[in-house]
PDB file of N, CA and C in Angstrom:
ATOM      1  N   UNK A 861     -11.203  -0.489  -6.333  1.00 83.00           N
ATOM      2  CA  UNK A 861     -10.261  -0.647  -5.240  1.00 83.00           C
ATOM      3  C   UNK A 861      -9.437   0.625  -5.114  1.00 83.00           C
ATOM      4  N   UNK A 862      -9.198   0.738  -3.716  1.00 93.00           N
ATOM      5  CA  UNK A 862      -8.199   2.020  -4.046  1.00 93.00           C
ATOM      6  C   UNK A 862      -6.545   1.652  -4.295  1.00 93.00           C
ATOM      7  N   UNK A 863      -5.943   3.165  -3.951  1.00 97.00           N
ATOM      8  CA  UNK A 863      -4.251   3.190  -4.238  1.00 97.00           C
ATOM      9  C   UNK A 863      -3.752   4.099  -3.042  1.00 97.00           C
ATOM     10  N   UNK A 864      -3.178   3.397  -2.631  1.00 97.00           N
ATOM     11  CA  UNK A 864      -2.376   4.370  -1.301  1.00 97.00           C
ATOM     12  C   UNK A 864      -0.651   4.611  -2.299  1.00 97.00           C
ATOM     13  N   UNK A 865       0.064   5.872  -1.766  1.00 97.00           N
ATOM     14  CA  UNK A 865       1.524   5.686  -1.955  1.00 97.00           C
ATOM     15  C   UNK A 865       2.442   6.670  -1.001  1.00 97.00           C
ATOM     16  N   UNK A 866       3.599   5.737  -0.751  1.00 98.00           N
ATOM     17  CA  UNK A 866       4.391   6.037   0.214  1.00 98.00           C
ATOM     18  C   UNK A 866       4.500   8.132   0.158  1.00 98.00           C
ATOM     19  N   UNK A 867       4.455   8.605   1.111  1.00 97.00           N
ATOM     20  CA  UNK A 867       4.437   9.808   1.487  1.00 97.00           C
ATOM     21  C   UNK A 867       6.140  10.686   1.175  1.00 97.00           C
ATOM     22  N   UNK A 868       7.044   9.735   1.783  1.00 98.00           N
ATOM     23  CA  UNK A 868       8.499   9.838   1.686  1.00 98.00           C
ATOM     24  C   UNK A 868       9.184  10.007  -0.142  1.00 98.00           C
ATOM     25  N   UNK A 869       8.637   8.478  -0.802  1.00 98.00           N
ATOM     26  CA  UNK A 869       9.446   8.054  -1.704  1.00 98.00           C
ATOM     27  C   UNK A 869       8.126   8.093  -3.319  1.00 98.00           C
ATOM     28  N   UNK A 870       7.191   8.152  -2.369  1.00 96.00           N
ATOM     29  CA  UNK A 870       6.093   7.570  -3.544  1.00 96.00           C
ATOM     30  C   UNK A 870       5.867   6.265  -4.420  1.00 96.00           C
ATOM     31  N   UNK A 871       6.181   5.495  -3.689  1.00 97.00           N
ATOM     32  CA  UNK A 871       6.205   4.038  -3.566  1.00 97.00           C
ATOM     33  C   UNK A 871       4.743   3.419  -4.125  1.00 97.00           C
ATOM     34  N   UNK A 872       4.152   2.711  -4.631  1.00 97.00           N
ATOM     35  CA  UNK A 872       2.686   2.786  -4.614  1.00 97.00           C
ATOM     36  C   UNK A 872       2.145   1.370  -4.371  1.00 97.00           C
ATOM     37  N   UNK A 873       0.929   1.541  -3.619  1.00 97.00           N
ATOM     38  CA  UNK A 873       0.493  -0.023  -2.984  1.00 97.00           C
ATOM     39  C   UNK A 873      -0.920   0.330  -3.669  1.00 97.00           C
ATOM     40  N   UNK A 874      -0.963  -0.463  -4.409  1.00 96.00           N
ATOM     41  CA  UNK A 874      -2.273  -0.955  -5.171  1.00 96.00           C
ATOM     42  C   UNK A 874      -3.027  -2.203  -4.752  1.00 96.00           C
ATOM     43  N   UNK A 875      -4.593  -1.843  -3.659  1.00 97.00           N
ATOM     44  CA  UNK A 875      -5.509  -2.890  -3.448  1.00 97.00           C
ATOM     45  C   UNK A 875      -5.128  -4.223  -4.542  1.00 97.00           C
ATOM     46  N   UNK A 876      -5.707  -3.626  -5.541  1.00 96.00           N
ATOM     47  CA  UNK A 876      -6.108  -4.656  -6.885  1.00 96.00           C
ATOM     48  C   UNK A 876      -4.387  -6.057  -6.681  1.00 96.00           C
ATOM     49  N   UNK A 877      -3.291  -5.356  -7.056  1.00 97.00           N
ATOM     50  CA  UNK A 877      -2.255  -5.902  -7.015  1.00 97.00           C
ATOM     51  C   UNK A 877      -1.847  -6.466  -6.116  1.00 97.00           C
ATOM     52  N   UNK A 878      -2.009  -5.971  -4.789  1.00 98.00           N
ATOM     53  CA  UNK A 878      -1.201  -6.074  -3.777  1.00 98.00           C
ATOM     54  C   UNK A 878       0.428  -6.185  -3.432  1.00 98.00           C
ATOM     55  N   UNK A 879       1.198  -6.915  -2.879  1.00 97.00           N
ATOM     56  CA  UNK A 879       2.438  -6.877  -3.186  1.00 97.00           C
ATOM     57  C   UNK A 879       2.909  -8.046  -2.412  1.00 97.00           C
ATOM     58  N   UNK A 880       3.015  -9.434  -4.032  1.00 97.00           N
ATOM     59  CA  UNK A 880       3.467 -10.851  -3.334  1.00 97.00           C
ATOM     60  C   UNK A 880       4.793 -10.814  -2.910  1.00 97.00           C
ATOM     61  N   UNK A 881       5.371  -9.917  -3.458  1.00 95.00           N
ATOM     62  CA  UNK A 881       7.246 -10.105  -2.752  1.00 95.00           C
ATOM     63  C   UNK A 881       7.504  -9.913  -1.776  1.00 95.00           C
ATOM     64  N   UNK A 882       6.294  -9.110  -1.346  1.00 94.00           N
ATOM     65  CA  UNK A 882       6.041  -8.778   0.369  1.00 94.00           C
ATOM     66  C   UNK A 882       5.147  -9.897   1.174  1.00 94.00           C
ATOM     67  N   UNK A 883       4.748 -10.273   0.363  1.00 96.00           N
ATOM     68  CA  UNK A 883       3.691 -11.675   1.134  1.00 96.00           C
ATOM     69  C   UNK A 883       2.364 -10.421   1.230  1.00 96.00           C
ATOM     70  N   UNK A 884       2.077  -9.687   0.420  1.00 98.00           N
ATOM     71  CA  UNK A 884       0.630  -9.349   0.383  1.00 98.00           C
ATOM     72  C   UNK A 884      -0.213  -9.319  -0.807  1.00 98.00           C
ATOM     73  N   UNK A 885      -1.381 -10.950  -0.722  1.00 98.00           N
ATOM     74  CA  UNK A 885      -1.799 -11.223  -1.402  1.00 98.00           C
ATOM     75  C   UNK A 885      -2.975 -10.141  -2.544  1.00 98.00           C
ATOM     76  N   UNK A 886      -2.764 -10.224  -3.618  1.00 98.00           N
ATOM     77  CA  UNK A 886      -3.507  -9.299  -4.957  1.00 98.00           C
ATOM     78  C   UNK A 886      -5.053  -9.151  -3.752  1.00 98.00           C
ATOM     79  N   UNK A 887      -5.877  -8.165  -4.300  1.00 98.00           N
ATOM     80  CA  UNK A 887      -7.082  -7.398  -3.393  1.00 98.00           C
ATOM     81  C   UNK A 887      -6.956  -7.673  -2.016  1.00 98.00           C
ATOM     82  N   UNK A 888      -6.022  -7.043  -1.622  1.00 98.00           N
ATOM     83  CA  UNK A 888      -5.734  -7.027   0.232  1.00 98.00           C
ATOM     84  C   UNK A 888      -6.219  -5.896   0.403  1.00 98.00           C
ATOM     85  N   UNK A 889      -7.217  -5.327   0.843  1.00 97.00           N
ATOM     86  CA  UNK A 889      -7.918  -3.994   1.040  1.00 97.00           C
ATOM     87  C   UNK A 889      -6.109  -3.513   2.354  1.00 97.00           C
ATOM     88  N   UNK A 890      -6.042  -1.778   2.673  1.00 97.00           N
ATOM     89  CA  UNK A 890      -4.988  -1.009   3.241  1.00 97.00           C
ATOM     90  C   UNK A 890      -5.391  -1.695   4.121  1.00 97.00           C
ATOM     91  N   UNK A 891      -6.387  -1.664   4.853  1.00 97.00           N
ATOM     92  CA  UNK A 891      -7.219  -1.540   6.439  1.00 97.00           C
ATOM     93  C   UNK A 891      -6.445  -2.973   6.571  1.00 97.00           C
ATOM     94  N   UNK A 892      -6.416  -4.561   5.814  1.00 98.00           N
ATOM     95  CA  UNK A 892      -5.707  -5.457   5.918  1.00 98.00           C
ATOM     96  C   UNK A 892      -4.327  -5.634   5.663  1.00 98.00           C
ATOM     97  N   UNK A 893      -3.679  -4.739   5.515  1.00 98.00           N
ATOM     98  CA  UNK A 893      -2.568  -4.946   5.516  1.00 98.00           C
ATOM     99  C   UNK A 893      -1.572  -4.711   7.136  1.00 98.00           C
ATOM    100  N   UNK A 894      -1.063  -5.370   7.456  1.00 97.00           N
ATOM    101  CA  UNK A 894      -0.075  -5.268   8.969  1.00 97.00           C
ATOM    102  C   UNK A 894      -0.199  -3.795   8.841  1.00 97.00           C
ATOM    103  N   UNK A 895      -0.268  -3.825  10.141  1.00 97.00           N
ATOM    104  CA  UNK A 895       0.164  -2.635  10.905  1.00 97.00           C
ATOM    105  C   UNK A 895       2.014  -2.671  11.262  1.00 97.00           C
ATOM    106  N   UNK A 896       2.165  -3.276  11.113  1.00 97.00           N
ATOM    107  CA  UNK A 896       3.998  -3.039  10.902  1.00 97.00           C
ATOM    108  C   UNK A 896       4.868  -3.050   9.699  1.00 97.00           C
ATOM    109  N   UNK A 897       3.311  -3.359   8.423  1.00 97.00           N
ATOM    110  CA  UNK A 897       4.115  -2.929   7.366  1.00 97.00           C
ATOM    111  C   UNK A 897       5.135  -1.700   7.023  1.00 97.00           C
ATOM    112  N   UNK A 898       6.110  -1.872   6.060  1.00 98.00           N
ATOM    113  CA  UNK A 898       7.032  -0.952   6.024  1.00 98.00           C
ATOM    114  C   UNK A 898       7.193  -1.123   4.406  1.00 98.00           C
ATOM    115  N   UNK A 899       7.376   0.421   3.878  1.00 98.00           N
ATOM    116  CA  UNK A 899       7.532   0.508   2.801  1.00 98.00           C
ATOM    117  C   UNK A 899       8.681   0.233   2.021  1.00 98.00           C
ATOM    118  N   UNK A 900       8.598  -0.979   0.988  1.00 97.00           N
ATOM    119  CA  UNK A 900      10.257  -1.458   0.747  1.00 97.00           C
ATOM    120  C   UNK A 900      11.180  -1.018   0.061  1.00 97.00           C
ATOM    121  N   UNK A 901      10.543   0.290  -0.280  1.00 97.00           N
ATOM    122  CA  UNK A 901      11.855   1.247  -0.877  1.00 97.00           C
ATOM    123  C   UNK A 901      12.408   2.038   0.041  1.00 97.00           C
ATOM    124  N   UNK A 902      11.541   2.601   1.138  1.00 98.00           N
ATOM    125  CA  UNK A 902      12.647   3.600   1.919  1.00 98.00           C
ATOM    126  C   UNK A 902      12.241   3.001   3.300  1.00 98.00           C
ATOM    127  N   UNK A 903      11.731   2.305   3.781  1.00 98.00           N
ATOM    128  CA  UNK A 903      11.542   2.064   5.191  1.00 98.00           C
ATOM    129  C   UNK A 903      10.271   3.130   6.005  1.00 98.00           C
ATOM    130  N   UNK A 904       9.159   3.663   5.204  1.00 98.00           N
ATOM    131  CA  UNK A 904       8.725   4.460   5.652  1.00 98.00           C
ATOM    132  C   UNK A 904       7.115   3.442   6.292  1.00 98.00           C
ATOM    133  N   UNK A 905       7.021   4.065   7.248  1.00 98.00           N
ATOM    134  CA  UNK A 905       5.776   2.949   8.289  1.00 98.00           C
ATOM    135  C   UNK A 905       4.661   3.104   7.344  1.00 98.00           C
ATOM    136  N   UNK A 906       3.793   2.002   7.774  1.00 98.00           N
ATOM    137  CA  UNK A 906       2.686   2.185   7.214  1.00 98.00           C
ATOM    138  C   UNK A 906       1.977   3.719   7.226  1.00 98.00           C
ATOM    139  N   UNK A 907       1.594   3.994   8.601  1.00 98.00           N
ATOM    140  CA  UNK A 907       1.200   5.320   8.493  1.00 98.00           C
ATOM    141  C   UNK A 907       1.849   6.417   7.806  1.00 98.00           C
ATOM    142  N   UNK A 908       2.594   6.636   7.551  1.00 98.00           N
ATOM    143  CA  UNK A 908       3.219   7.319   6.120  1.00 98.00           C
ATOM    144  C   UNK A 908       2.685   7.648   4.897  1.00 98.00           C
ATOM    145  N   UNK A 909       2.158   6.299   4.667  1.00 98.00           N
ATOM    146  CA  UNK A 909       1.391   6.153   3.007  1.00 98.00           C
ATOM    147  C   UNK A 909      -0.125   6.727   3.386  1.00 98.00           C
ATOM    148  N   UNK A 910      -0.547   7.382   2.142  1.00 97.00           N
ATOM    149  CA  UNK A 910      -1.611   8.221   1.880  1.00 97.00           C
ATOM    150  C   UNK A 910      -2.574   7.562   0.830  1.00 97.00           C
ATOM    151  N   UNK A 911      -3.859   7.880   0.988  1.00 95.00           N
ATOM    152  CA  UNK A 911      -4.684   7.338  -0.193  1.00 95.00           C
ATOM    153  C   UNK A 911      -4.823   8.538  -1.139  1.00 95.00           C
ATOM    154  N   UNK A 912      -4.751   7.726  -2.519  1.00 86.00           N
ATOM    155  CA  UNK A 912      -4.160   8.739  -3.674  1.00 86.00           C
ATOM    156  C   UNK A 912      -5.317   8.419  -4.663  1.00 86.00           C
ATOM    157  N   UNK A 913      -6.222   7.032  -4.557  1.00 75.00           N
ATOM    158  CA  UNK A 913      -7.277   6.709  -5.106  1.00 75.00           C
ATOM    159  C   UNK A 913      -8.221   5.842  -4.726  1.00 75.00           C
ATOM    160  N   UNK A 914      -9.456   6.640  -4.313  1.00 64.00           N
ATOM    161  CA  UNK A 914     -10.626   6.457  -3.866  1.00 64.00           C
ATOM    162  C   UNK A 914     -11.815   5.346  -4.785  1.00 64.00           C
ATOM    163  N   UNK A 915     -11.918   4.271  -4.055  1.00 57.00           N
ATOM    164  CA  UNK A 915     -12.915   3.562  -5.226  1.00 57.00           C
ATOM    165  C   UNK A 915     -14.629   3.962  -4.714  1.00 57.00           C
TER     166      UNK A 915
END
């Protein structure tokens, strides 16, 4: 699975994990995650975050 992380803060969104405090369930591939997600440390848009690991 890969790893995207915030561009701004370096925040990190891990496929495998996902992020339930956000309501995004563990192996949520990026491509499924909202498009209005927002990163919950600094507010930075989805498009912001970068892939940092390639599966």
């Amino acid at each position: 699975m890969s790893a995207y992380q915030c561009g701004a803060c370096y925040y990190p969104y891990e496929e495998e994990f996902g992020l339930p405090d956000e309501g995004i369930a563990p192996n949520t591939r990026w491509k499924d995650v909202p498009e209005n997600f927002i990163c919950p440390e600094c507010g930075t848009p989805k498009s912001g975050f970068i892939n940092w690991i390639k599966d």
